[in-house]
Amino acid sequence: MSSRYGAWNGGPDPLAPPYDIREALDEIGDDVLAGMSPRSALNRLLRRGANGRNGLDSLRRQARERARELRRSGRLDGTLQRIRELLDEAVELERQALFPVPDDSARMAEAELDALPRDTARAVQELQDYQWRSPEARATYDQIQQLLRDEVLDAQFKGLKDALQSATPEDMARIREMMSALNDMLDADARGEHTQEQFDEFMQQYGDFFPEQPQNLDELVDQLARRAAAAQQLLNSLSAEQRNELAELMAQAMNNAGLAEQMARLQRGLQAARPDLEWGGRQRMDGDQPMGYAEGTGALAELADLDRLEELLDQDYPGASMDDIDEELVERALGRAAVDDVEQLKRIERELRQQGYLQRGGEGLTLSPRALRRLGSTALKRVFAMVESKGRGSHDVRDAGAAGEITGASREWRFGDEQPLDVVRTVRNAVLRSGAGRDVRLAPEDFEVVETERRASAAVALLVDMSYSMELRGTWGEAKTTALALHSLVSTKYPQDSIEIIGFSDYARVLSPSALVDHDWDRVQGTNLQHGLMLARRHLDKHRGAEPVILVITDGEPTAHLAPDGFADFAWPPTPETIAATLAEVERCTRRGATINVFMLDDDPRLVAFMQEVGHRNGGRVFLPKRGALGEYVVADYLAARRGRRRGRAAG
């Protein structure tokens, strides 16, 4: 029995380690903590790029630069100019042949040449039945028809021009047969009768006309329709006179080649199959070099690709996703290296979802609970790092939230216990169970923990100002970071405490960490602190046995309150009714026993005066932290309050 080993070629390597997404996730987290929504933060990462690869912004710049190069590469009337040159050359050669001839027929021929219309298409048409005296002139005139035929067919069927250089009547007959079979296939597809077998048979017969080797009818239609739409755009981009001349000349050439009917039928079929393409648009070409009809069509098809690609790379439309970006389109427009960049960006977005950090719901892209926990932990680490950098001691809280004072008793360990381990009793249990003279091995049932007094808990209401001024002043990101840090600290290190985040603007509402992160701005007016304090009291009432703590983060005095009808009443400057309603709610919180500590993000005299009044009535403290120090103040205040409660119990 033998085995063979080789490189895995069945898709992603099943043994490969998970893709390291931490760097990308931390970049998103930084932007979210700075105030962005998850969707905006992900978009910013994708625009910048990651892991040394180009981002969407760089790819868009490449697309725009390529489009500028194309527009400067030439002008679209090159075929008309070349036909005019050939026509003038043919007429001049004929005049030279007629000049030495003394008979009247030569003079009549000269008169006929003199009477040719200035319109190129009409002149070519009138010379179609002309009896040429000069073989060279006749050959030059025939080049016009051949040029038009080749340009039209090459514009529609890329690469056909070279094959037509020495086309025989049999070759032209085969082209007519190919176009007829293609049109029949399009008609069958429109009726829903087309099959892959029909396409395969078509490619076996006529595959040499299609060097790109499409694999099915959809791919073939996409190739042909893009070029047909570009050809129509070329005509639309010419002046009315040029457009009419070129259209008439091409019609003459197609009639002479016996292809007019099939070409018109193909145009109708392609437009019906791809109505989404820009069939009626125009493009501006600013170059000096004249471009042939086929070359111009190719340039405009590439410009259409670049315009479409730039729109997709912008990702500025509802439901935008990296999956929308067609890698074949990227490769056609920007090359293989750009495809590798896009694949890297797609993988980042895909891995963030597959590894459970992002989730897409009815409201778009949001952070998962796993990502929120990481974000809260990051916010908390930042706050503690700031505290330590200012020489205020270490704030490693790995043992925070453990039980209270030791009573001296012990009990068996249960899953989830955080009490200290009673090492002596644990080892004693193992010895007794194992028996004298035998090796001692610990088992789960041997473990005991020391019993402790129950630690007092706190009910914390964190009120965060969400009025539009927070965004305008650039303080929202710091407030969001602080709220997430405090929520993470309480949830993970002090689980016996209860925290609720309350956002307030014209109205107040309870916010989950996810809602806080996803918050997007509405330009509403109002700082309704009264409503926020009402919701804070409701939270405190749910935890009667806990010590009540209210923390307020705001950058402005209250400018709204709930009127008797339940609707927010806004006014600026604040009315006496708003001030009175807010202070009345402060009094209710004070009677409830809650301490209100206020953290101001602005030093406006009216705000300072109002908050000092709040502190005077409630007994809480009022802080004015410097920019960047809010999290340090709020978290340190919470920890100091906990230490104060512990000292109070010891003294009691």
XYZ file of C-alpha atoms in Angstrom:
652
model
C 0.000 0.000 0.000
C 1.509 3.320 -1.057
C 0.536 6.950 -0.580
C 1.152 10.043 -2.674
C 1.485 13.529 -1.266
C 1.212 16.863 -3.011
C 0.194 20.482 -2.591
C -3.376 21.036 -1.409
C -5.492 22.352 -4.273
C -8.985 21.906 -2.913
C -9.552 25.493 -1.754
C -8.447 27.121 1.520
C -5.948 24.997 3.444
C -7.945 23.269 6.223
C -4.802 23.015 8.384
C -3.760 26.648 7.992
C -3.834 28.724 11.201
C -6.677 31.250 11.526
C -6.091 34.511 9.700
C -4.611 37.065 12.102
C -7.209 39.796 12.128
C -6.098 41.491 15.347
C -4.300 44.416 13.710
C -7.286 45.225 11.512
C -9.666 44.827 14.450
C -7.583 47.176 16.606
C -7.595 49.799 13.839
C -11.379 49.557 13.631
C -11.568 49.752 17.417
C -9.441 52.917 17.469
C -11.799 54.634 15.038
C -14.916 53.444 16.869
C -13.529 54.779 20.131
C -12.799 58.056 18.339
C -16.519 58.388 17.567
C -17.075 56.522 14.295
C -19.748 53.922 13.672
C -18.541 50.343 12.970
C -19.518 50.652 9.297
C -17.585 53.931 8.968
C -14.591 52.479 10.820
C -14.494 49.404 8.572
C -14.847 51.613 5.488
C -11.931 53.740 6.689
C -9.768 50.646 7.139
C -10.708 49.374 3.691
C -9.981 52.787 2.186
C -6.552 52.958 3.841
C -5.581 49.357 3.205
C -3.861 46.927 5.573
C -0.858 44.624 5.785
C 1.067 46.688 3.249
C -1.593 46.343 0.512
C -3.330 49.178 -1.311
C -6.697 50.283 0.001
C -9.788 51.386 -1.877
C -8.665 55.019 -1.995
C -5.383 54.074 -3.667
C -7.190 51.847 -6.179
C -9.641 54.641 -6.935
C -6.743 57.008 -7.580
C -5.250 54.474 -9.971
C -8.588 54.181 -11.778
C -8.943 57.967 -12.063
C -5.366 58.360 -13.311
C -5.880 55.661 -15.923
C -9.095 57.352 -17.043
C -7.237 60.665 -17.403
C -4.567 58.960 -19.497
C -7.198 57.453 -21.776
C -8.970 60.772 -22.262
C -5.678 62.391 -23.235
C -4.687 59.551 -25.550
C -6.535 60.700 -28.648
C -9.678 62.014 -30.260
C -12.596 60.011 -31.625
C -12.818 61.278 -35.208
C -9.786 59.334 -36.449
C -11.781 57.066 -38.805
C -13.562 60.022 -40.396
C -10.237 61.806 -40.844
C -8.637 58.726 -42.434
C -11.589 58.242 -44.799
C -11.373 61.880 -45.848
C -7.658 61.446 -46.507
C -8.231 58.295 -48.602
C -11.032 59.995 -50.506
C -8.879 63.039 -51.301
C -6.005 60.766 -52.316
C -8.234 58.677 -54.629
C -9.708 61.804 -56.280
C -6.250 63.324 -56.778
C -4.901 60.130 -58.351
C -7.914 60.048 -60.672
C -7.400 63.691 -61.703
C -3.775 62.953 -62.538
C -4.901 60.053 -64.726
C -7.573 62.196 -66.459
C -5.452 65.267 -67.115
C -3.469 64.034 -70.172
C -6.540 62.390 -71.786
C -7.868 64.726 -74.593
C -11.405 63.285 -75.090
C -14.681 64.694 -73.811
C -15.301 61.738 -71.493
C -12.245 62.727 -69.476
C -13.579 66.282 -69.141
C -16.989 64.905 -68.079
C -15.272 62.739 -65.453
C -13.376 65.768 -64.160
C -16.632 67.690 -63.917
C -18.162 64.827 -61.955
C -15.250 64.901 -59.527
C -15.559 68.682 -59.198
C -19.233 68.302 -58.286
C -18.666 65.890 -55.416
C -20.433 67.057 -52.221
C -18.370 68.279 -49.283
C -20.084 65.701 -47.076
C -17.700 62.729 -46.900
C -20.414 60.086 -46.682
C -22.329 61.452 -49.670
C -19.114 61.793 -51.696
C -18.192 58.167 -50.991
C -21.726 57.107 -51.904
C -21.698 58.973 -55.218
C -18.344 57.460 -56.191
C -19.615 53.944 -55.620
C -20.656 53.559 -59.292
C -17.934 55.800 -60.717
C -15.867 54.322 -63.608
C -12.296 54.818 -62.441
C -9.595 55.430 -65.054
C -6.742 55.018 -62.580
C -6.206 51.551 -61.024
C -4.353 53.199 -58.148
C -7.283 55.547 -57.494
C -9.709 52.619 -57.595
C -7.590 50.660 -55.113
C -7.405 53.657 -52.784
C -11.183 54.094 -52.921
C -11.687 50.391 -52.173
C -9.593 50.865 -49.053
C -12.365 53.111 -47.685
C -14.927 50.312 -47.800
C -12.473 47.795 -46.408
C -11.443 50.188 -43.618
C -15.046 50.826 -42.594
C -15.930 47.135 -42.687
C -12.905 46.147 -40.633
C -13.368 48.959 -38.084
C -17.050 48.158 -37.491
C -16.475 44.430 -37.112
C -13.370 44.892 -34.945
C -15.240 47.358 -32.749
C -17.913 44.736 -32.108
C -15.738 41.609 -32.179
C -12.393 42.410 -30.597
C -9.412 41.057 -32.524
C -11.314 40.438 -35.787
C -9.527 43.213 -37.659
C -6.316 41.239 -38.206
C -8.243 38.233 -39.511
C -10.002 40.449 -42.072
C -6.822 41.809 -43.649
C -6.945 39.212 -46.429
C -10.541 38.040 -46.056
C -11.952 35.997 -48.915
C -15.622 35.827 -49.885
C -15.747 32.517 -48.002
C -14.419 34.239 -44.878
C -17.103 36.915 -45.100
C -19.771 34.248 -45.598
C -18.578 32.507 -42.415
C -18.783 35.802 -40.505
C -22.391 36.206 -41.670
C -23.148 32.648 -40.543
C -21.555 33.314 -37.144
C -23.581 36.484 -36.612
C -26.787 34.733 -37.646
C -26.125 31.849 -35.217
C -25.279 34.330 -32.463
C -28.503 36.263 -33.027
C -30.510 33.014 -33.011
C -28.900 32.129 -29.681
C -29.788 35.541 -28.212
C -33.376 35.178 -29.386
C -33.585 31.714 -27.813
C -32.202 33.095 -24.556
C -34.798 35.887 -24.567
C -37.502 33.224 -24.861
C -35.917 31.183 -22.060
C -35.027 28.321 -24.403
C -31.233 28.632 -24.528
C -29.085 25.777 -23.172
C -25.408 25.428 -22.362
C -25.162 22.697 -25.003
C -26.183 25.213 -27.670
C -23.483 27.592 -26.510
C -20.829 24.857 -26.480
C -21.780 23.887 -30.034
C -21.596 27.544 -31.108
C -18.094 27.910 -29.629
C -16.916 24.733 -31.328
C -17.862 26.231 -34.687
C -16.972 29.888 -34.156
C -14.722 30.023 -31.083
C -11.845 31.431 -33.148
C -13.785 34.713 -33.452
C -13.689 35.144 -29.655
C -10.096 35.095 -28.335
C -11.287 35.786 -24.766
C -12.936 32.326 -24.805
C -16.126 32.967 -22.807
C -17.467 29.940 -20.927
C -21.172 30.666 -21.303
C -23.599 32.981 -23.040
C -23.674 35.459 -20.159
C -19.924 36.020 -20.420
C -20.139 36.396 -24.192
C -23.030 38.846 -23.968
C -21.152 40.861 -21.343
C -18.118 41.190 -23.621
C -20.126 42.089 -26.737
C -22.585 44.397 -24.982
C -19.854 46.442 -23.303
C -18.208 47.072 -26.677
C -21.523 47.775 -28.389
C -22.431 50.319 -25.707
C -18.984 51.900 -26.045
C -19.433 52.122 -29.839
C -22.742 53.897 -29.328
C -21.096 56.254 -26.845
C -18.430 57.012 -29.452
C -21.083 58.077 -31.957
C -22.865 60.109 -29.275
C -19.594 61.874 -28.409
C -19.054 63.181 -31.954
C -20.584 66.359 -33.281
C -23.948 65.952 -35.006
C -22.341 66.382 -38.441
C -19.571 63.883 -37.710
C -22.058 61.420 -36.200
C -24.306 61.517 -39.245
C -21.371 61.128 -41.660
C -19.829 58.182 -39.802
C -23.162 56.424 -39.291
C -23.957 56.720 -42.998
C -20.515 55.480 -44.011
C -20.761 52.461 -41.699
C -24.216 51.646 -43.004
C -22.856 51.694 -46.586
C -19.965 49.402 -45.603
C -22.244 46.930 -43.813
C -24.659 46.886 -46.766
C -21.828 46.258 -49.206
C -20.548 43.402 -47.008
C -24.036 41.920 -46.632
C -23.890 42.333 -42.831
C -26.272 45.244 -42.250
C -29.291 43.156 -41.252
C -27.390 40.866 -38.873
C -25.502 43.783 -37.304
C -28.735 45.681 -36.595
C -30.286 42.533 -35.164
C -27.262 42.005 -32.915
C -27.457 45.568 -31.602
C -31.117 45.098 -30.655
C -30.412 41.776 -28.965
C -27.504 43.120 -26.913
C -29.441 46.171 -25.752
C -32.328 43.933 -24.684
C -29.960 41.598 -22.825
C -28.031 44.380 -21.021
C -30.281 47.404 -20.558
C -28.246 48.319 -17.459
C -25.304 49.545 -19.549
C -24.863 53.201 -20.463
C -26.140 53.127 -24.050
C -26.922 56.817 -24.289
C -23.943 58.396 -22.561
C -21.144 60.536 -23.961
C -17.440 60.759 -23.216
C -14.900 63.538 -23.647
C -11.575 62.767 -25.316
C -9.006 65.578 -25.212
C -6.011 64.045 -27.003
C -4.477 65.136 -30.300
C -3.838 61.714 -31.806
C -6.724 60.560 -34.048
C -8.167 57.193 -33.015
C -9.875 54.716 -35.298
C -13.424 53.593 -34.697
C -12.372 50.229 -33.215
C -9.574 51.777 -31.155
C -11.904 54.499 -29.902
C -14.531 51.897 -29.017
C -11.961 49.959 -27.017
C -10.892 53.126 -25.201
C -14.476 54.050 -24.339
C -15.207 50.480 -23.181
C -12.217 50.745 -20.851
C -13.395 54.160 -19.655
C -16.807 52.665 -18.877
C -15.080 49.913 -16.888
C -13.044 52.490 -14.976
C -16.115 54.615 -14.212
C -17.999 51.563 -12.953
C -15.005 50.400 -10.930
C -14.579 53.803 -9.307
C -18.237 53.712 -8.245
C -17.822 50.232 -6.720
C -14.566 51.176 -4.979
C -16.250 54.224 -3.484
C -18.675 51.894 -1.591
C -20.936 54.901 -1.072
C -24.346 53.396 -1.677
C -26.908 51.520 0.459
C -25.927 47.931 1.216
C -22.408 48.367 -0.173
C -20.128 45.381 0.301
C -16.684 44.343 -0.864
C -18.369 41.356 -2.510
C -19.897 43.811 -5.005
C -16.467 44.474 -6.536
C -16.024 42.317 -9.636
C -12.463 40.988 -9.667
C -12.582 40.448 -13.437
C -13.465 44.125 -13.827
C -10.577 45.068 -11.521
C -8.137 42.959 -13.550
C -9.321 44.410 -16.875
C -9.008 47.951 -15.591
C -6.014 47.905 -13.225
C -4.172 44.602 -13.608
C -3.449 41.544 -11.485
C -1.748 43.392 -8.612
C -4.953 45.346 -7.998
C -6.894 42.072 -7.852
C -4.539 40.884 -5.089
C -5.225 44.128 -3.182
C -8.977 43.648 -3.495
C -8.734 39.989 -2.425
C -6.845 41.069 0.699
C -9.509 43.658 1.577
C -12.309 41.184 0.933
C -10.602 38.685 3.196
C -10.355 41.218 6.013
C -14.097 41.913 5.830
C -14.889 38.192 5.498
C -12.628 37.144 8.388
C -14.083 39.818 10.684
C -17.488 38.217 10.125
C -16.371 34.582 10.195
C -14.306 35.034 13.359
C -17.304 36.580 15.070
C -16.299 40.248 15.325
C -18.775 41.771 12.859
C -22.362 40.852 12.148
C -24.780 42.106 9.534
C -28.375 42.642 10.621
C -31.399 44.662 9.627
C -29.584 47.897 10.508
C -26.434 47.037 8.572
C -23.002 46.158 9.911
C -22.564 46.069 13.699
C -19.972 44.848 16.187
C -20.674 41.452 17.724
C -20.722 40.934 21.520
C -17.238 39.434 21.215
C -15.931 42.580 19.519
C -17.683 44.802 22.056
C -15.964 42.967 24.914
C -12.600 43.467 23.222
C -13.419 47.119 22.576
C -14.431 47.695 26.194
C -11.241 46.013 27.382
C -9.184 48.195 25.042
C -10.911 51.336 26.299
C -10.262 50.313 29.903
C -6.584 49.595 29.232
C -6.216 53.023 27.658
C -7.714 54.711 30.684
C -5.490 52.821 33.111
C -2.437 53.457 30.937
C -3.171 57.175 31.178
C -3.525 56.967 34.937
C -0.228 55.096 35.316
C 1.570 57.493 32.951
C 0.717 60.314 35.343
C 2.278 58.525 38.299
C -0.930 57.596 40.094
C 0.056 53.998 40.715
C -0.854 50.715 39.108
C -4.470 49.968 38.284
C -4.161 46.312 37.350
C -7.567 45.080 38.446
C -7.141 41.365 37.904
C -8.247 40.707 41.511
C -10.919 43.382 41.544
C -14.379 42.192 42.342
C -13.266 39.385 44.674
C -15.261 38.737 47.807
C -15.043 40.753 51.017
C -13.381 40.088 54.405
C -12.461 36.456 55.265
C -14.670 34.894 57.999
C -12.361 31.951 58.890
C -14.718 29.245 57.654
C -14.445 27.309 54.417
C -16.721 25.375 52.079
C -16.431 23.132 49.008
C -15.490 24.788 45.751
C -18.260 25.317 43.186
C -17.832 26.187 39.503
C -17.640 29.957 39.075
C -16.364 30.707 42.597
C -13.994 33.676 42.847
C -13.223 33.310 46.586
C -9.616 32.553 47.607
C -8.597 28.891 47.651
C -8.115 27.281 51.105
C -4.864 25.457 50.290
C -4.500 23.658 53.657
C -7.971 22.132 53.643
C -7.701 21.273 49.932
C -4.464 19.281 50.424
C -5.861 17.668 53.620
C -8.913 16.438 51.711
C -6.686 14.904 49.018
C -4.513 13.122 51.620
C -7.528 11.689 53.438
C -9.095 10.507 50.204
C -5.860 8.911 48.874
C -4.948 7.081 52.092
C -1.710 6.907 54.072
C 1.493 6.016 52.227
C 0.051 6.590 48.773
C 0.771 9.287 46.191
C -1.435 12.317 46.666
C -3.336 13.520 43.607
C -5.771 16.391 43.713
C -9.324 15.841 42.454
C -12.038 18.453 41.893
C -13.944 17.321 44.993
C -10.888 18.066 47.188
C -10.945 21.823 46.591
C -12.309 24.180 49.242
C -12.538 27.976 49.265
C -12.569 30.336 52.209
C -15.873 31.981 53.031
C -16.010 35.778 52.947
C -18.411 38.499 53.887
C -20.678 39.639 51.102
C -19.291 42.799 49.547
C -21.659 45.746 49.217
C -22.762 46.446 45.646
C -23.361 49.677 43.759
C -25.927 50.712 41.176
C -24.236 53.035 38.694
C -26.079 55.210 36.181
C -23.730 56.782 33.627
C -25.435 59.660 31.790
C -23.745 60.611 28.500
C -24.636 63.793 26.633
C -25.520 62.906 23.019
C -26.520 66.369 21.815
C -25.043 67.378 18.455
C -22.619 69.803 20.126
C -20.657 66.786 21.396
C -19.904 65.823 17.801
C -19.206 69.397 16.706
C -16.732 69.962 19.545
C -15.020 66.619 18.985
C -15.760 65.318 22.494
C -18.043 62.425 21.550
C -15.229 59.946 20.913
C -13.754 60.552 24.359
C -17.174 60.221 25.994
C -17.835 56.952 24.138
C -14.433 55.533 25.154
C -15.093 56.457 28.781
C -18.545 54.862 28.799
C -17.252 51.632 27.262
C -14.297 51.537 29.670
C -16.486 51.970 32.741
C -19.022 49.432 31.470
C -16.211 46.923 30.850
C -14.720 47.544 34.300
C -18.019 47.077 36.123
C -19.169 44.104 34.026
C -15.948 42.107 34.202
C -14.282 43.130 37.472
C -17.186 44.122 39.719
C -20.036 41.866 38.619
C -21.907 42.511 41.880
C -22.355 46.125 40.738
C -24.944 47.112 38.165
C -24.313 49.736 35.493
C -26.656 51.339 32.989
C -25.609 53.770 30.265
C -28.160 56.489 29.520
C -27.775 58.794 26.550
C -29.615 62.108 26.526
C -30.235 64.755 23.882
C -33.798 66.016 23.224
C -34.941 62.822 24.965
C -33.040 60.284 27.063
C -32.803 56.555 26.421
C -31.038 53.525 27.855
C -28.138 52.373 25.671
C -26.530 48.968 25.416
C -22.804 48.993 24.572
C -23.761 47.948 21.041
C -26.209 50.842 20.664
C -23.599 53.228 22.048
C -21.019 52.056 19.507
C -23.486 52.126 16.606
C -24.857 55.574 17.466
C -25.065 57.885 14.481
C -25.832 61.546 14.721
C -29.193 63.199 14.212
C -29.056 66.963 14.206
C -31.588 67.299 16.999
C -31.606 70.175 19.440
C -31.757 69.789 23.173
C -29.828 68.656 26.259
C -32.527 66.981 28.339
C -30.692 66.182 31.572
C -34.018 66.045 33.441
C -35.187 63.028 31.425
C -31.781 61.392 31.861
C -31.997 61.730 35.646
C -35.521 60.271 35.578
C -34.224 57.134 33.820
C -31.306 57.013 36.254
C -33.725 56.920 39.205
C -35.605 54.045 37.587
C -32.343 52.102 37.332
C -31.507 52.821 40.987
C -34.990 51.741 42.082
C -34.376 48.295 40.555
C -31.413 47.847 42.921
C -32.668 49.081 46.279
C -29.956 47.315 48.260
C -27.098 48.817 46.253
C -25.356 52.113 46.812
C -26.701 54.597 44.217
C -24.162 56.437 42.046
C -24.964 58.806 39.153
C -22.192 60.019 36.850
C -22.975 62.750 34.290
C -20.831 63.585 31.234
C -21.961 66.723 29.405
C -20.703 69.744 27.489
C -23.677 72.057 27.949
C -26.335 73.308 30.332
C -29.813 71.749 30.099
C -31.856 73.229 27.253
C -34.823 70.837 27.238
C -37.195 69.138 29.661
C -40.292 66.976 29.467
C -43.437 69.087 29.373
C -46.663 67.900 31.085
C -47.808 66.363 27.780
C -44.707 64.120 27.724
C -42.999 65.853 24.801
C -39.606 67.542 24.987
C -39.728 71.324 25.318
C -36.548 72.921 23.878
C -35.362 76.491 24.291
C -32.034 78.294 24.176
C -31.084 80.112 26.276
C -32.710 77.671 28.709
C -36.019 78.800 30.145
C -36.673 79.011 33.886
C -39.047 76.064 33.423
C -36.217 73.846 32.069
C -33.856 74.850 34.897
C -36.554 74.290 37.528
C -37.593 70.897 36.114
C -33.976 69.695 36.009
C -33.175 70.860 39.546
C -36.382 69.240 40.794
C -35.144 65.930 39.395
C -31.778 66.542 41.101
C -33.657 66.930 44.399
C -35.498 63.642 43.836
C -32.212 61.836 43.182
C -30.724 63.421 46.307
C -33.647 62.247 48.466
C -33.121 58.789 46.960
C -29.601 58.911 48.412
C -27.825 59.061 45.064
C -24.578 60.940 44.646
C -24.389 62.918 41.381
C -20.860 63.558 40.137
C -20.624 65.745 37.034
C -17.818 65.775 34.458
C -17.972 68.916 32.314
C -16.402 68.965 28.841
C -16.651 72.732 28.426
C -15.978 75.704 30.684
C -18.911 77.845 29.570
C -19.780 80.085 32.558
C -23.508 79.228 32.384
C -22.687 75.482 32.414
C -20.250 75.893 35.314
C -22.744 77.935 37.337
C -25.558 75.434 36.789
C -23.438 72.402 37.680
C -22.131 74.110 40.804
C -25.735 74.549 41.844
C -26.308 70.833 41.208
C -23.294 69.988 43.386
C -24.495 72.341 46.121
C -27.953 70.730 46.233
C -26.807 67.125 45.897
C -23.465 67.074 47.659
C -21.732 65.490 44.682
C -18.610 66.756 42.992
C -18.136 68.726 39.768
C -15.055 68.113 37.593
C -13.631 69.945 34.594
C -11.124 67.423 33.150
C -8.649 68.450 30.495
C -9.089 67.180 26.948
C -8.122 63.497 26.887
C -8.437 62.975 30.663
C -12.173 62.267 30.940
C -11.834 58.476 31.160
C -9.181 58.789 33.849
C -11.437 61.014 35.952
C -14.583 58.910 35.607
C -12.991 55.498 36.218
C -10.818 56.798 39.054
C -13.886 58.387 40.651
C -15.772 55.095 40.490
C -12.854 53.155 42.008
C -12.401 55.773 44.736
C -16.091 55.513 45.579
C -15.732 51.720 45.946
C -12.721 52.141 48.212
C -14.696 54.676 50.215
C -17.532 52.183 50.707
C -15.065 49.496 51.835
C -13.417 51.833 54.382
C -16.834 52.909 55.610
C -17.838 49.308 56.336
C -14.555 48.626 58.140
C -15.016 51.694 60.357
C -18.608 50.680 61.066
